[in-house]
CSV table of C-alpha atoms and ligand atoms in Angstrom, one decimal:
chain,number,residue,atom,x,y,z
F,1,MET,CA,97.2,136.1,124.4
F,2,SER,CA,94.0,134.2,123.0
F,3,ASP,CA,94.7,130.9,121.3
F,4,ILE,CA,92.5,131.4,118.6
F,5,GLN,CA,95.4,131.6,116.2
F,6,LEU,CA,93.8,134.5,113.9
F,7,PHE,CA,94.2,136.5,117.2
F,8,SER,CA,97.6,135.5,117.9
F,9,PRO,CA,101.0,138.4,117.5
F,10,VAL,CA,103.5,137.3,115.2
F,11,SER,CA,106.7,138.6,114.6
F,12,ILE,CA,108.6,139.1,110.6
F,13,ARG,CA,112.0,140.6,110.8
F,14,ASP,CA,112.6,143.2,113.6
F,15,VAL,CA,107.9,143.7,113.0
F,16,THR,CA,105.6,142.1,115.2
F,17,LEU,CA,102.2,142.0,113.6
F,18,ARG,CA,99.9,142.2,116.3
F,19,ASN,CA,96.9,139.5,114.9
F,20,ARG,CA,97.2,137.5,111.7
F,21,ILE,CA,94.1,139.7,109.8
F,22,VAL,CA,96.0,141.4,107.1
F,23,VAL,CA,93.8,144.6,105.3
F,24,PRO,CA,95.5,143.6,101.2
F,25,PRO,CA,95.8,146.4,99.1
F,26,MET,CA,92.8,148.3,98.0
F,27,HIS,CA,93.0,150.7,95.2
F,28,GLN,CA,90.7,153.7,95.9
F,29,TYR,CA,91.1,156.2,92.8
F,30,SER,CA,91.0,159.0,95.0
F,31,ALA,CA,94.4,160.4,93.7
F,32,VAL,CA,94.7,163.7,92.9
F,33,LYS,CA,98.6,163.6,90.2
F,34,GLY,CA,99.4,161.2,92.8
F,35,PHE,CA,98.7,162.8,95.9
F,36,PRO,CA,97.0,161.3,98.8
F,37,THR,CA,94.3,163.1,100.1
F,38,ASP,CA,92.0,162.4,103.2
F,39,TRP,CA,90.2,159.7,101.6
F,40,HIS,CA,93.2,158.5,102.3
F,41,LEU,CA,93.5,159.0,105.8
F,42,MET,CA,89.7,158.5,106.0
F,43,ASN,CA,90.2,154.7,104.4
F,44,ALA,CA,93.6,153.8,105.7
F,45,GLY,CA,92.4,154.7,109.2
F,46,LYS,CA,89.7,152.9,109.4
F,47,PHE,CA,90.9,149.4,108.7
F,48,ALA,CA,93.9,150.5,111.8
F,49,ALA,CA,91.5,151.1,114.0
F,50,GLY,CA,89.1,148.7,113.5
F,51,GLY,CA,91.8,146.1,115.0
F,52,ALA,CA,93.3,144.7,111.7
F,53,GLY,CA,97.2,143.6,112.4
F,54,LEU,CA,98.6,144.9,109.0
F,55,VAL,CA,96.9,147.3,106.6
F,56,ILE,CA,98.5,147.6,102.8
F,57,VAL,CA,97.9,150.7,100.9
F,58,GLU,CA,96.7,150.3,97.7
F,59,SER,CA,99.4,150.1,94.3
F,60,THR,CA,101.4,152.5,94.7
F,61,LYS,CA,102.5,153.7,91.5
F,62,VAL,CA,106.2,153.6,90.5
F,63,GLU,CA,106.8,155.8,87.5
F,64,ARG,CA,104.1,158.5,85.8
F,65,ARG,CA,103.9,155.6,83.2
F,66,GLY,CA,102.6,153.0,85.4
F,67,CYS,CA,100.1,154.7,86.5
F,68,GLY,CA,97.1,152.4,86.2
F,69,THR,CA,94.0,155.8,86.7
F,70,VAL,CA,93.5,158.8,86.5
F,71,GLY,CA,93.2,158.5,90.9
F,72,ASP,CA,97.0,155.8,91.0
F,73,LEU,CA,98.8,157.2,94.4
F,74,GLY,CA,102.4,157.5,93.6
F,75,ILE,CA,105.1,157.6,94.7
F,76,TRP,CA,108.1,158.6,91.3
F,77,ASP,CA,109.8,161.3,93.7
F,78,ASP,CA,110.5,162.8,96.8
F,79,CYS,CA,107.7,165.8,97.4
F,80,PHE,CA,105.9,161.9,98.0
F,81,ILE,CA,106.8,160.9,100.8
F,82,GLU,CA,105.7,163.2,103.5
F,83,PRO,CA,102.2,163.1,101.4
F,84,LEU,CA,102.4,159.9,102.4
F,85,ARG,CA,104.4,159.3,106.0
F,86,ARG,CA,100.4,161.4,107.4
F,87,LEU,CA,99.2,157.7,106.2
F,88,ALA,CA,101.9,155.5,107.6
F,89,THR,CA,102.0,157.9,110.9
F,90,PHE,CA,97.9,157.2,111.3
F,91,ILE,CA,98.3,153.6,110.7
F,92,ARG,CA,101.6,153.2,113.3
F,93,GLN,CA,99.3,155.6,115.6
F,94,GLN,CA,95.8,152.9,115.3
F,95,ASN,CA,98.1,150.1,116.2
F,96,ALA,CA,98.8,148.6,113.4
F,97,VAL,CA,101.2,147.7,110.7
F,98,ALA,CA,102.0,150.5,109.0
F,99,GLY,CA,102.0,148.4,104.5
F,100,ILE,CA,102.7,150.2,101.8
F,101,GLN,CA,102.3,148.2,97.9
F,102,LEU,CA,104.6,149.6,95.0
F,103,GLY,CA,103.6,148.9,91.3
F,104,HIS,CA,103.4,149.1,87.2
F,105,SER,CA,100.8,148.9,86.2
F,106,GLY,CA,102.5,147.9,82.6
F,107,ARG,CA,100.4,147.2,79.6
F,108,LYS,CA,97.1,148.0,81.5
F,109,ALA,CA,97.7,151.7,81.9
F,110,ARG,CA,95.6,154.9,81.3
F,111,ALA,CA,92.1,152.4,82.4
F,112,ASN,CA,89.1,153.9,83.2
F,113,ARG,CA,88.0,153.9,86.8
F,114,PRO,CA,86.2,150.4,87.2
F,115,TRP,CA,83.3,152.2,87.8
F,116,GLU,CA,82.9,153.9,85.1
F,117,GLY,CA,83.0,151.2,82.1
F,118,ASP,CA,86.3,148.7,82.2
F,119,GLY,CA,89.3,149.3,79.5
F,120,PRO,CA,91.1,151.8,78.4
F,121,LEU,CA,91.1,155.1,78.6
F,122,GLN,CA,89.8,157.3,75.3
F,123,ARG,CA,92.0,160.5,74.7
F,124,THR,CA,90.3,163.7,76.6
F,125,THR,CA,92.6,167.3,77.4
F,126,GLU,CA,91.0,167.2,80.6
F,127,ILE,CA,94.9,165.0,81.1
F,128,ASP,CA,97.6,167.4,80.5
F,129,ASP,CA,100.4,164.8,80.1
F,130,TRP,CA,98.6,161.8,78.2
F,131,ASP,CA,101.9,161.5,75.7
F,132,ALA,CA,103.6,160.8,78.3
F,133,TRP,CA,101.7,158.5,80.1
F,134,THR,CA,102.2,155.7,77.2
F,135,PRO,CA,101.4,152.5,77.5
F,136,VAL,CA,105.1,150.0,78.3
F,137,ALA,CA,105.5,146.6,78.6
F,138,PRO,CA,108.2,143.7,78.4
F,139,SER,CA,106.5,143.8,74.5
F,140,ALA,CA,104.1,145.5,72.2
F,141,ILE,CA,101.7,142.9,72.9
F,142,ALA,CA,98.0,144.6,73.6
F,143,HIS,CA,96.0,143.0,76.8
F,144,SER,CA,93.3,142.0,74.5
F,145,GLU,CA,91.8,143.5,71.7
F,146,LYS,CA,90.2,145.7,73.4
F,147,TRP,CA,93.3,147.0,74.7
F,148,PRO,CA,96.6,149.5,72.4
F,149,ALA,CA,99.8,148.3,72.1
F,150,PRO,CA,102.2,149.2,74.5
F,151,ARG,CA,105.3,150.5,73.5
F,152,ALA,CA,108.3,147.6,74.4
F,153,LEU,CA,110.9,148.5,77.1
F,154,GLU,CA,114.0,149.3,75.8
F,155,THR,CA,116.9,146.4,77.8
F,156,GLN,CA,118.3,150.0,79.4
F,157,GLU,CA,114.7,150.9,80.3
F,158,VAL,CA,114.0,148.0,81.9
F,159,LYS,CA,117.1,148.6,83.8
F,160,ASP,CA,115.9,152.1,85.0
F,161,LEU,CA,113.2,150.2,86.6
F,162,VAL,CA,115.0,148.6,88.8
F,163,GLU,CA,115.8,151.3,90.2
F,164,ALA,CA,112.4,153.4,90.3
F,165,TRP,CA,112.1,150.4,92.9
F,166,GLY,CA,114.8,150.5,94.6
F,167,GLN,CA,113.7,154.8,94.7
F,168,ALA,CA,110.2,154.0,95.9
F,169,ALA,CA,111.0,151.5,98.0
F,170,ARG,CA,113.0,154.1,100.3
F,171,ARG,CA,110.7,156.7,100.0
F,172,ALA,CA,108.4,153.8,100.9
F,173,ASP,CA,110.6,153.6,104.4
F,174,ALA,CA,111.3,157.1,105.1
F,175,ALA,CA,107.0,158.1,104.2
F,176,GLY,CA,107.3,156.0,107.9
F,177,PHE,CA,106.1,152.4,106.2
F,178,ASP,CA,107.3,149.1,107.9
F,179,ALA,CA,105.6,146.8,105.4
F,180,LEU,CA,106.5,146.5,101.6
F,181,GLU,CA,104.3,144.7,99.0
F,182,LEU,CA,105.5,144.2,95.2
F,183,HIS,CA,103.2,143.8,93.4
F,184,GLY,CA,103.7,140.8,90.7
F,185,ALA,CA,100.3,139.7,89.6
F,186,HIS,CA,96.6,140.6,88.3
F,187,GLY,CA,99.3,141.4,83.9
F,188,TYR,CA,100.0,144.2,85.5
F,189,LEU,CA,103.8,145.3,84.8
F,190,VAL,CA,105.8,142.8,86.6
F,191,HIS,CA,103.5,139.1,85.5
F,192,GLU,CA,103.9,141.0,82.1
F,193,PHE,CA,107.5,140.4,82.3
F,194,LEU,CA,106.7,136.5,83.4
F,195,SER,CA,104.5,135.1,81.7
F,196,GLU,CA,105.5,134.5,77.6
F,197,ARG,CA,102.3,136.0,76.9
F,198,SER,CA,103.2,139.1,77.3
F,199,ASN,CA,106.6,138.4,77.0
F,200,GLN,CA,108.6,137.7,73.8
F,201,ARG,CA,112.1,139.8,74.3
F,202,THR,CA,114.3,138.4,73.1
F,203,ASP,CA,117.2,140.2,75.4
F,204,SER,CA,118.2,138.8,78.6
F,205,TYR,CA,114.7,139.8,79.4
F,206,GLY,CA,112.3,137.2,77.7
F,207,GLY,CA,113.1,134.0,76.8
F,208,SER,CA,113.5,130.7,79.0
F,209,GLU,CA,111.6,130.8,82.3
F,210,ALA,CA,114.5,132.3,84.3
F,211,ASN,CA,114.8,135.5,81.9
F,212,ARG,CA,111.2,135.8,82.4
F,213,MET,CA,112.0,135.7,86.2
F,214,ARG,CA,114.8,138.0,85.5
F,215,PHE,CA,112.9,141.6,86.0
F,216,LEU,CA,111.7,140.7,89.4
F,217,ILE,CA,114.0,139.4,90.8
F,218,GLU,CA,115.8,142.3,90.4
F,219,VAL,CA,113.6,144.5,91.8
F,220,ALA,CA,113.5,142.4,94.7
F,221,GLU,CA,117.0,142.7,95.0
F,222,ALA,CA,116.9,146.2,94.2
F,223,VAL,CA,114.5,147.0,96.2
F,224,ARG,CA,116.2,145.0,99.6
F,225,GLN,CA,119.5,147.3,99.2
F,226,HIS,CA,116.3,150.8,99.9
F,227,TRP,CA,114.9,148.5,102.6
F,228,PRO,CA,115.8,148.4,105.5
F,229,ALA,CA,117.1,144.5,107.2
F,230,GLY,CA,114.6,144.9,109.9
F,231,LYS,CA,111.4,145.8,108.2
F,232,PRO,CA,109.4,142.9,106.2
F,233,LEU,CA,109.0,142.5,102.8
F,234,PHE,CA,105.4,140.2,100.8
F,235,VAL,CA,105.6,139.9,96.8
F,236,ARG,CA,101.4,139.6,96.0
F,237,LEU,CA,101.7,136.6,93.0
F,238,SER,CA,99.3,135.3,90.5
F,239,VAL,CA,100.4,132.0,92.0
F,240,GLU,CA,98.2,130.9,88.6
F,241,ASP,CA,97.9,132.3,85.9
F,242,ASN,CA,95.3,130.7,83.3
F,243,ALA,CA,98.4,131.4,81.1
F,244,GLY,CA,101.2,128.9,81.5
F,245,TRP,CA,102.4,130.4,84.5
F,246,GLY,CA,101.2,128.1,87.4
F,247,PRO,CA,101.7,126.6,91.3
F,248,GLU,CA,104.2,124.6,90.5
F,249,GLN,CA,107.0,128.0,87.6
F,250,SER,CA,105.3,130.3,91.6
F,251,ALA,CA,107.0,128.3,93.7
F,252,LYS,CA,111.1,127.5,91.7
F,253,LEU,CA,110.4,131.6,92.2
F,254,ALA,CA,109.4,132.1,96.1
F,255,ALA,CA,112.5,129.8,96.9
F,256,ILE,CA,114.5,132.1,94.6
F,257,LEU,CA,112.8,135.4,96.1
F,258,LYS,CA,113.6,133.9,99.9
F,259,THR,CA,116.6,134.0,99.1
F,260,ARG,CA,117.1,138.3,98.1
F,261,GLY,CA,115.1,138.5,101.6
F,262,VAL,CA,111.5,137.7,100.5
F,263,ASP,CA,109.6,137.3,103.3
F,264,VAL,CA,105.5,136.6,103.2
F,265,ILE,CA,104.2,135.5,99.0
F,266,ASP,CA,100.9,137.3,98.9
F,267,CYS,CA,99.0,134.1,96.8
F,268,SER,CA,96.3,135.3,94.9
F,269,SER,CA,95.7,134.6,90.6
F,270,GLY,CA,94.6,135.6,87.4
F,271,GLY,CA,94.8,138.8,84.9
F,272,ILE,CA,97.3,138.3,82.1
F,273,THR,CA,94.2,137.8,80.2
F,274,ASP,CA,90.3,138.7,80.8
F,275,VAL,CA,89.9,135.3,81.8
F,276,ALA,CA,90.4,134.7,85.4
F,277,PRO,CA,91.2,131.3,86.4
F,278,ILE,CA,88.4,131.0,88.7
F,279,LEU,CA,85.7,132.1,85.8
F,280,GLY,CA,85.5,128.5,84.5
F,281,LYS,CA,85.5,127.0,88.0
F,282,GLU,CA,82.9,127.5,90.3
F,283,ILE,CA,84.3,130.1,92.3
F,284,LYS,CA,83.6,129.5,96.8
F,285,TYR,CA,85.0,130.7,99.3
F,286,ASN,CA,88.5,130.8,99.6
F,287,TYR,CA,89.6,129.7,96.5
F,288,GLN,CA,92.7,130.5,96.9
F,289,VAL,CA,94.0,129.0,99.4
F,290,PRO,CA,95.3,125.9,97.8
F,291,LEU,CA,97.4,128.2,95.9
F,292,ALA,CA,98.8,129.8,99.4
F,293,ASP,CA,99.2,126.4,101.0
F,294,TYR,CA,101.3,124.5,97.6
F,295,VAL,CA,103.4,127.4,97.7
F,296,ARG,CA,103.8,127.8,102.2
F,297,ARG,CA,104.5,123.7,101.6
F,298,HIS,CA,107.1,123.8,98.2
F,299,ALA,CA,109.2,127.4,99.1
F,300,ASP,CA,109.0,127.0,102.7
F,301,ILE,CA,108.2,130.9,103.2
F,302,MET,CA,105.3,132.0,104.9
F,303,THR,CA,102.5,133.0,102.7
F,304,MET,CA,99.5,135.8,103.5
F,305,ALA,CA,96.4,134.0,101.5
F,306,VAL,CA,93.7,136.0,99.7
F,307,GLY,CA,90.4,135.8,98.1
F,308,LEU,CA,86.1,135.1,100.0
F,309,ILE,CA,87.7,134.3,103.5
F,310,ILE,CA,84.9,135.9,104.9
F,311,HIS,CA,84.4,134.5,108.4
F,312,GLY,CA,86.3,134.9,110.9
F,313,ASP,CA,86.0,131.5,112.0
F,314,GLN,CA,87.2,130.9,108.3
F,315,ALA,CA,90.3,132.0,108.8
F,316,GLU,CA,91.3,129.8,112.2
F,317,GLN,CA,89.9,127.1,110.4
F,318,ILE,CA,93.1,127.8,107.2
F,319,LEU,CA,96.1,128.8,110.1
F,320,GLN,CA,95.1,126.1,112.1
F,321,ASN,CA,95.4,123.6,108.8
F,322,GLY,CA,98.8,125.3,108.1
F,323,GLN,CA,98.0,126.4,104.7
F,324,ALA,CA,99.0,130.2,105.5
F,325,ASP,CA,100.6,132.3,107.5
F,326,LEU,CA,98.1,135.8,107.6
F,327,ILE,CA,95.0,135.5,106.0
F,328,ALA,CA,94.2,138.9,103.9
F,329,VAL,CA,90.5,141.0,103.8
F,330,GLY,CA,89.3,142.4,101.2
F,331,ARG,CA,86.1,143.5,100.5
F,332,GLU,CA,84.5,142.0,103.7
F,333,ILE,CA,86.2,144.9,105.0
F,334,LEU,CA,84.8,147.5,103.1
F,335,ASN,CA,81.1,145.7,104.1
F,336,ASN,CA,83.5,146.3,107.6
F,337,PRO,CA,86.2,147.6,108.7
F,338,ASN,CA,85.9,146.9,112.0
F,339,TRP,CA,85.7,143.2,110.8
F,340,PRO,CA,89.2,142.3,113.3
F,341,MET,CA,87.5,143.1,116.4
F,342,ASP,CA,83.8,141.1,114.9
F,343,ALA,CA,85.2,138.2,114.4
F,344,ALA,CA,86.9,137.9,117.5
F,345,LEU,CA,83.5,138.7,119.4
F,346,LYS,CA,81.8,136.5,117.3
F,347,MET,CA,84.5,133.2,118.1
F,348,GLY,CA,84.8,133.9,122.2
F,349,ALA,CA,88.2,135.9,122.2
F,350,ASP,CA,89.7,136.8,124.6
F,351,GLY,CA,89.7,140.9,125.5
F,352,PRO,CA,87.5,141.4,121.9
F,353,PHE,CA,88.3,145.0,122.0
F,354,ARG,CA,91.5,145.3,122.5
F,355,ASN,CA,92.6,145.5,119.5
F,356,VAL,CA,90.7,149.0,118.6
F,357,PRO,CA,91.0,152.6,120.1
F,358,PRO,CA,89.8,153.4,123.2
F,359,GLN,CA,87.3,155.7,122.0
F,360,PHE,CA,84.9,153.4,121.1
F,361,GLY,CA,86.7,150.4,122.6
F,362,TYR,CA,86.5,150.9,126.4
F,363,TRP,CA,82.3,152.3,126.2
F,364,LEU,CA,81.9,148.2,124.5
F,365,GLY,CA,84.2,146.8,127.4
F,366,THR,CA,82.2,148.6,129.7
F,367,ARG,CA,78.4,148.0,127.8
F,368,ASP,CA,79.8,145.0,127.6
F,369,LYS,CA,80.6,143.6,131.3
F,370,ARG,CA,77.7,144.8,132.1
F,371,GLY,CA,76.2,142.3,130.3
F,372,PHE,CA,74.8,143.8,126.9
F,373,GLY,CA,76.9,141.0,125.5
F,374,THR,CA,77.5,142.4,121.7
F,375,LYS,CA,77.5,138.5,121.6
F,376,PRO,CA,74.8,137.3,119.3
F,377,SER,CA,73.6,134.9,121.8
F,378,THR,CA,73.0,136.8,125.0
F,379,TRP,CA,70.8,139.3,123.1
F,380,GLN,CA,67.6,138.0,124.6
F,381,VAL,CA,69.6,138.6,127.8
F,382,GLY,CA,70.7,141.6,127.2
F,383,LEU,CA,67.0,142.4,126.7
F,384,ASP,CA,66.1,140.8,130.1
F,385,VAL,CA,68.9,142.2,132.3
F,386,GLY,CA,67.7,145.5,130.6
F,387,MET,CA,64.4,145.5,131.7
F,388,ASP,CA,65.7,144.2,135.9
F,389,VAL,CA,67.5,147.2,136.5
F,390,GLY,CA,64.7,149.7,135.8
F,391,HIS,CA,65.1,153.0,133.8
F,392,GLU,CA,67.2,155.2,135.3
F,393,GLU,CA,70.4,152.5,135.0
F,394,THR,CA,69.4,151.3,131.4
F,395,ARG,CA,69.8,155.6,130.6
F,396,LYS,CA,73.9,155.0,132.8
F,397,LEU,CA,74.5,152.2,130.6
F,398,LEU,CA,73.1,154.1,126.9
Z,1,FMN,C1,88.7,147.2,95.7
Z,1,FMN,C2,89.4,147.1,95.1
Z,1,FMN,C3,90.6,147.5,94.7
Z,1,FMN,C4,92.2,146.3,94.4
Z,1,FMN,N1,92.9,147.0,94.1
Z,1,FMN,C5,94.8,145.9,94.6
Z,1,FMN,C6,95.1,146.8,94.1
Z,1,FMN,O1,95.8,147.8,94.5
Z,1,FMN,N2,96.5,145.4,94.4
Z,1,FMN,C7,96.2,144.5,94.8
Z,1,FMN,O2,96.9,143.7,94.2
Z,1,FMN,N3,95.4,144.1,93.9
Z,1,FMN,C8,93.8,144.7,94.4
Z,1,FMN,N4,92.7,144.6,94.2
Z,1,FMN,C9,92.4,142.8,95.3
Z,1,FMN,C10,92.2,142.7,96.5
Z,1,FMN,O3,93.9,143.2,96.9
Z,1,FMN,C11,91.8,141.3,96.7
Z,1,FMN,O4,93.2,139.8,96.6
Z,1,FMN,C12,90.6,140.2,96.3
Z,1,FMN,O5,89.4,142.0,96.2
Z,1,FMN,C13,90.1,139.4,96.4
Z,1,FMN,O6,90.0,139.5,97.9
Z,1,FMN,P1,88.4,139.5,98.8
Z,1,FMN,O7,87.6,138.3,98.0
Z,1,FMN,O8,88.7,139.8,100.3
Z,1,FMN,O9,87.6,141.0,97.9
Z,1,FMN,C14,91.5,145.2,94.4
Z,1,FMN,C15,89.8,144.6,95.2
Z,1,FMN,C16,89.0,145.5,95.4
Z,1,FMN,C17,87.5,145.0,95.9
């Protein structure tokens, strides 16, 4: 057990994370007709083996119309359970908690992959269900002038969608995931209901703030009916969206969600317009941490901080300050899938290799014990040791 908070375990309901490090959901744009590929196994697997406490698989769509790109993962049918189980099983085998994010892209569905150009996809004959893949949203309001207007959902369709999220949660459980996150951020369907910019409905899902929150609250209730009581439920919110929604509303919503069985708010921002709240401000380390701090204090709920958290001691300070309970490391863990082990070494944590599999942890630990420290400050000493023990001894260590 380490006294560094980042490496201290945390229990949420019946599930224990071995440390506070979370791999946030990150689309891979690599599914085939919604099914995961070997890429997904490799991707999630390397993060789990790298020592993270929780690995959350990317936004996986609760219905076909909700797919953002041709490469989105799906969970809208029972046929997805077995292929997804392979990911969950492998993550668990590495002693990480297996999580998955459920999502629906709403009016931002049917888009290009980011590296193929921003914005909506052009009609192509390669997509055999183009017309069935019509973007839907609370109101027929386009995301921006670059995007086509979506079709507004009928009231009954909204109710059907609530149940689709519930069924998706049931499948995630059946596939062996132990943590679930609902994607309520970044200008996708749930966020579109929350924002008065995109929601101008006149039924009980639009108008007042309480009405605009209704969809997410009903989704959380439906999910909780199908998601075991012992397993944690996260919701990702754009706590601030630069279009009328801010920390006060988010904290109010978080407090309601807590009463519906939500355990953690994953605090992100932006996405409802093309202008994220961070634009126009200085983008810096920890830029979303104040949002996690605000929600944590005002809604009395666990929060996860995310966004340009890159260094171990930076993450530790957020925890020590009591600004968040969990730390998500996104792009930096793409750079270094062994980030948790690397941070443990750099911070001098006890047993820096204890969270990684023996296939490499054993050998790194042996090398470390022999004085060939991996800490940056010890490499000069290590070089001297190598020279002293001579050629043969050095070879044994390699
Ligand atoms: C390649 C990529 C894919 C992403 N996909 C998702 C996603 O599926 N769901 C989501 O909520 N956020 C997604 N995000 C946002 C990340 O989860 C994270 O919030 C963001 O990258 C900021 O954290 P960072 O600075 O540590 O990277 C994605 C980010 C990247 C870089």
